[in-house]
Amino acid sequence: MSSLPNHPFGLTITDAHILATMQSLQGWEARYRQLILWGKQLPVMEESLKSDQAVVAGCESQVWLVSEQDEQDGWLFYADSDARIVRGLIAVVLAALNAKTGEQIMAFDMDAYFSDLGLLDHLSPSRGNGLKAIVGKIRTEIA
């Protein structure tokens, strides 16, 4: 049984759901609002989990990420940020990678996913780098 709080990303809200939702919205402002709504669905991380080891380096905002492996060799990720939009970006990443095996995570084409979402075109360079840093930390955690 997982010691991390349950959330819908990667379980009931998948990468396919994220893509379909984002592609159905008109304009970046609507997509931006949707990112914030997904961010609100992430559980707030307990302060005790916000250790120095959990900090994601390379993010402009504060971002924390912890992980554990479940009984089926799937990886469960729990992340938080002090910025609303970053919480939404975390949700997008977790929808694609949460509850997947290490092999599935490493095989998932995040660049294509971000491209299909049109995210990097509308984020500041520092936010785009932060998004890539979150994915990098996940891949480091499972290695």
PDB file of C-alpha atoms in Angstrom:
ATOM      1  CA  MET A   1       0.000   0.000   0.000  1.00  0.00           C
ATOM      2  CA  SER A   2       1.298   3.446  -0.880  1.00  0.00           C
ATOM      3  CA  SER A   3       2.276   5.864   1.843  1.00  0.00           C
ATOM      4  CA  LEU A   4       1.797   8.779  -0.564  1.00  0.00           C
ATOM      5  CA  PRO A   5      -1.590  10.504  -0.839  1.00  0.00           C
ATOM      6  CA  ASN A   6      -3.748   9.394  -3.733  1.00  0.00           C
ATOM      7  CA  HIS A   7      -4.499  11.829  -6.534  1.00  0.00           C
ATOM      8  CA  PRO A   8      -6.089  11.379  -9.965  1.00  0.00           C
ATOM      9  CA  PHE A   9      -3.117  12.176 -12.224  1.00  0.00           C
ATOM     10  CA  GLY A  10      -1.895   9.127 -14.079  1.00  0.00           C
ATOM     11  CA  LEU A  11      -4.757   7.123 -12.646  1.00  0.00           C
ATOM     12  CA  THR A  12      -8.097   8.614 -13.731  1.00  0.00           C
ATOM     13  CA  ILE A  13      -6.653  11.683 -15.472  1.00  0.00           C
ATOM     14  CA  THR A  14      -4.285  10.324 -18.112  1.00  0.00           C
ATOM     15  CA  ASP A  15      -2.058  11.875 -20.757  1.00  0.00           C
ATOM     16  CA  ALA A  16      -4.752  11.080 -23.360  1.00  0.00           C
ATOM     17  CA  HIS A  17      -7.328  12.969 -21.253  1.00  0.00           C
ATOM     18  CA  ILE A  18      -4.952  15.943 -20.880  1.00  0.00           C
ATOM     19  CA  LEU A  19      -4.289  16.038 -24.638  1.00  0.00           C
ATOM     20  CA  ALA A  20      -7.971  15.760 -25.565  1.00  0.00           C
ATOM     21  CA  THR A  21      -8.971  18.460 -23.079  1.00  0.00           C
ATOM     22  CA  MET A  22      -6.223  20.883 -24.121  1.00  0.00           C
ATOM     23  CA  GLN A  23      -6.904  20.361 -27.833  1.00  0.00           C
ATOM     24  CA  SER A  24     -10.616  21.049 -27.319  1.00  0.00           C
ATOM     25  CA  LEU A  25      -9.965  24.457 -25.750  1.00  0.00           C
ATOM     26  CA  GLN A  26      -9.784  27.612 -27.843  1.00  0.00           C
ATOM     27  CA  GLY A  27      -6.835  29.898 -27.187  1.00  0.00           C
ATOM     28  CA  TRP A  28      -3.977  29.868 -24.736  1.00  0.00           C
ATOM     29  CA  GLU A  29      -5.909  31.716 -22.014  1.00  0.00           C
ATOM     30  CA  ALA A  30      -8.445  28.879 -21.805  1.00  0.00           C
ATOM     31  CA  ARG A  31      -5.618  26.339 -21.668  1.00  0.00           C
ATOM     32  CA  TYR A  32      -3.858  28.372 -18.988  1.00  0.00           C
ATOM     33  CA  ARG A  33      -7.044  28.380 -16.871  1.00  0.00           C
ATOM     34  CA  GLN A  34      -7.344  24.605 -17.364  1.00  0.00           C
ATOM     35  CA  LEU A  35      -3.754  24.107 -16.150  1.00  0.00           C
ATOM     36  CA  ILE A  36      -4.587  26.049 -12.997  1.00  0.00           C
ATOM     37  CA  LEU A  37      -7.717  23.915 -12.443  1.00  0.00           C
ATOM     38  CA  TRP A  38      -5.669  20.719 -12.737  1.00  0.00           C
ATOM     39  CA  GLY A  39      -3.135  22.178 -10.317  1.00  0.00           C
ATOM     40  CA  LYS A  40      -5.917  22.676  -7.779  1.00  0.00           C
ATOM     41  CA  GLN A  41      -6.620  18.921  -7.949  1.00  0.00           C
ATOM     42  CA  LEU A  42      -3.121  18.071  -6.704  1.00  0.00           C
ATOM     43  CA  PRO A  43      -3.103  17.410  -2.982  1.00  0.00           C
ATOM     44  CA  VAL A  44      -1.066  19.877  -0.946  1.00  0.00           C
ATOM     45  CA  MET A  45       2.180  18.226   0.101  1.00  0.00           C
ATOM     46  CA  GLU A  46       2.750  17.776   3.803  1.00  0.00           C
ATOM     47  CA  GLU A  47       5.498  20.050   5.109  1.00  0.00           C
ATOM     48  CA  SER A  48       7.381  17.017   6.445  1.00  0.00           C
ATOM     49  CA  LEU A  49       7.922  15.814   2.852  1.00  0.00           C
ATOM     50  CA  LYS A  50       9.351  19.131   1.640  1.00  0.00           C
ATOM     51  CA  SER A  51      12.958  18.203   2.367  1.00  0.00           C
ATOM     52  CA  ASP A  52      16.092  19.402   0.613  1.00  0.00           C
ATOM     53  CA  GLN A  53      16.242  16.023  -1.173  1.00  0.00           C
ATOM     54  CA  ALA A  54      12.748  16.594  -2.559  1.00  0.00           C
ATOM     55  CA  VAL A  55      13.553  19.994  -4.122  1.00  0.00           C
ATOM     56  CA  VAL A  56      13.616  20.034  -7.921  1.00  0.00           C
ATOM     57  CA  ALA A  57      16.700  21.976  -8.982  1.00  0.00           C
ATOM     58  CA  GLY A  58      16.338  24.176 -12.054  1.00  0.00           C
ATOM     59  CA  CYS A  59      12.875  25.490 -11.297  1.00  0.00           C
ATOM     60  CA  GLU A  60      12.261  29.203 -10.834  1.00  0.00           C
ATOM     61  CA  SER A  61       9.469  28.439  -8.355  1.00  0.00           C
ATOM     62  CA  GLN A  62       9.798  26.125  -5.390  1.00  0.00           C
ATOM     63  CA  VAL A  63       9.003  22.561  -6.503  1.00  0.00           C
ATOM     64  CA  TRP A  64       9.174  19.388  -4.423  1.00  0.00           C
ATOM     65  CA  LEU A  65       8.898  15.828  -5.702  1.00  0.00           C
ATOM     66  CA  VAL A  66       8.901  12.527  -3.840  1.00  0.00           C
ATOM     67  CA  SER A  67       8.353   9.053  -5.231  1.00  0.00           C
ATOM     68  CA  GLU A  68       7.874   5.447  -4.297  1.00  0.00           C
ATOM     69  CA  GLN A  69       7.344   2.201  -6.139  1.00  0.00           C
ATOM     70  CA  ASP A  70       4.083   0.287  -5.724  1.00  0.00           C
ATOM     71  CA  GLU A  71       3.499  -3.472  -5.531  1.00  0.00           C
ATOM     72  CA  GLN A  72       3.104  -3.710  -9.342  1.00  0.00           C
ATOM     73  CA  ASP A  73       6.470  -1.964  -9.988  1.00  0.00           C
ATOM     74  CA  GLY A  74       4.682   1.248 -10.916  1.00  0.00           C
ATOM     75  CA  TRP A  75       6.138   4.529  -9.707  1.00  0.00           C
ATOM     76  CA  LEU A  76       3.953   6.894  -7.696  1.00  0.00           C
ATOM     77  CA  PHE A  77       4.891  10.556  -7.647  1.00  0.00           C
ATOM     78  CA  TYR A  78       3.758  13.264  -5.296  1.00  0.00           C
ATOM     79  CA  ALA A  79       4.737  16.815  -6.119  1.00  0.00           C
ATOM     80  CA  ASP A  80       3.902  20.350  -5.107  1.00  0.00           C
ATOM     81  CA  SER A  81       4.863  23.921  -5.895  1.00  0.00           C
ATOM     82  CA  ASP A  82       4.341  27.368  -4.465  1.00  0.00           C
ATOM     83  CA  ALA A  83       3.144  28.620  -7.904  1.00  0.00           C
ATOM     84  CA  ARG A  84      -0.350  27.906  -9.266  1.00  0.00           C
ATOM     85  CA  ILE A  85       0.666  27.459 -12.904  1.00  0.00           C
ATOM     86  CA  VAL A  86       3.558  25.194 -11.918  1.00  0.00           C
ATOM     87  CA  ARG A  87       1.155  22.979  -9.963  1.00  0.00           C
ATOM     88  CA  GLY A  88      -0.813  22.636 -13.221  1.00  0.00           C
ATOM     89  CA  LEU A  89       2.340  21.763 -15.147  1.00  0.00           C
ATOM     90  CA  ILE A  90       3.162  19.150 -12.504  1.00  0.00           C
ATOM     91  CA  ALA A  91      -0.316  17.672 -13.027  1.00  0.00           C
ATOM     92  CA  VAL A  92       0.332  17.415 -16.779  1.00  0.00           C
ATOM     93  CA  VAL A  93       3.599  15.563 -16.153  1.00  0.00           C
ATOM     94  CA  LEU A  94       2.083  13.251 -13.543  1.00  0.00           C
ATOM     95  CA  ALA A  95      -0.839  12.418 -15.849  1.00  0.00           C
ATOM     96  CA  ALA A  96       1.714  10.990 -18.277  1.00  0.00           C
ATOM     97  CA  LEU A  97       4.104   9.272 -15.857  1.00  0.00           C
ATOM     98  CA  ASN A  98       2.397   8.447 -12.566  1.00  0.00           C
ATOM     99  CA  ALA A  99       1.781   4.735 -11.866  1.00  0.00           C
ATOM    100  CA  LYS A 100       3.922   3.658 -14.843  1.00  0.00           C
ATOM    101  CA  THR A 101       6.867   1.276 -14.636  1.00  0.00           C
ATOM    102  CA  GLY A 102      10.379   2.631 -14.948  1.00  0.00           C
ATOM    103  CA  GLU A 103      10.588   1.223 -18.467  1.00  0.00           C
ATOM    104  CA  GLN A 104       7.331   2.932 -19.495  1.00  0.00           C
ATOM    105  CA  ILE A 105       8.510   6.239 -18.000  1.00  0.00           C
ATOM    106  CA  MET A 106      11.830   6.130 -19.812  1.00  0.00           C
ATOM    107  CA  ALA A 107      10.104   5.202 -23.099  1.00  0.00           C
ATOM    108  CA  PHE A 108       7.475   7.966 -22.890  1.00  0.00           C
ATOM    109  CA  ASP A 109       8.263  10.749 -25.385  1.00  0.00           C
ATOM    110  CA  MET A 110       7.849  13.843 -23.214  1.00  0.00           C
ATOM    111  CA  ASP A 111       9.062  16.188 -25.959  1.00  0.00           C
ATOM    112  CA  ALA A 112       6.319  14.974 -28.312  1.00  0.00           C
ATOM    113  CA  TYR A 113       3.754  15.200 -25.483  1.00  0.00           C
ATOM    114  CA  PHE A 114       4.737  18.791 -24.670  1.00  0.00           C
ATOM    115  CA  SER A 115       4.740  19.618 -28.388  1.00  0.00           C
ATOM    116  CA  ASP A 116       1.262  18.123 -28.879  1.00  0.00           C
ATOM    117  CA  LEU A 117       0.055  20.209 -25.923  1.00  0.00           C
ATOM    118  CA  GLY A 118       1.716  23.345 -27.313  1.00  0.00           C
ATOM    119  CA  LEU A 119       3.058  24.056 -23.840  1.00  0.00           C
ATOM    120  CA  LEU A 120       6.616  25.122 -24.514  1.00  0.00           C
ATOM    121  CA  ASP A 121       5.485  27.686 -27.102  1.00  0.00           C
ATOM    122  CA  HIS A 122       3.512  29.549 -24.432  1.00  0.00           C
ATOM    123  CA  LEU A 123       5.746  29.260 -21.390  1.00  0.00           C
ATOM    124  CA  SER A 124       8.606  31.524 -20.459  1.00  0.00           C
ATOM    125  CA  PRO A 125      12.014  29.913 -21.050  1.00  0.00           C
ATOM    126  CA  SER A 126      12.513  29.553 -17.293  1.00  0.00           C
ATOM    127  CA  ARG A 127       9.141  27.773 -16.878  1.00  0.00           C
ATOM    128  CA  GLY A 128       9.946  25.522 -19.839  1.00  0.00           C
ATOM    129  CA  ASN A 129      13.290  24.656 -18.268  1.00  0.00           C
ATOM    130  CA  GLY A 130      11.548  24.021 -14.950  1.00  0.00           C
ATOM    131  CA  LEU A 131       9.099  21.667 -16.644  1.00  0.00           C
ATOM    132  CA  LYS A 132      12.023  19.732 -18.126  1.00  0.00           C
ATOM    133  CA  ALA A 133      13.728  19.723 -14.708  1.00  0.00           C
ATOM    134  CA  ILE A 134      10.654  18.050 -13.153  1.00  0.00           C
ATOM    135  CA  VAL A 135      10.781  15.310 -15.791  1.00  0.00           C
ATOM    136  CA  GLY A 136      14.540  15.002 -15.272  1.00  0.00           C
ATOM    137  CA  LYS A 137      14.112  14.545 -11.520  1.00  0.00           C
ATOM    138  CA  ILE A 138      11.481  11.846 -12.095  1.00  0.00           C
ATOM    139  CA  ARG A 139      13.824   9.976 -14.429  1.00  0.00           C
ATOM    140  CA  THR A 140      16.667  10.324 -11.913  1.00  0.00           C
ATOM    141  CA  GLU A 141      14.432   9.050  -9.092  1.00  0.00           C
ATOM    142  CA  ILE A 142      13.597   5.841 -10.969  1.00  0.00           C
ATOM    143  CA  ALA A 143      17.137   5.107 -12.182  1.00  0.00           C
TER     144      ALA A 143
END
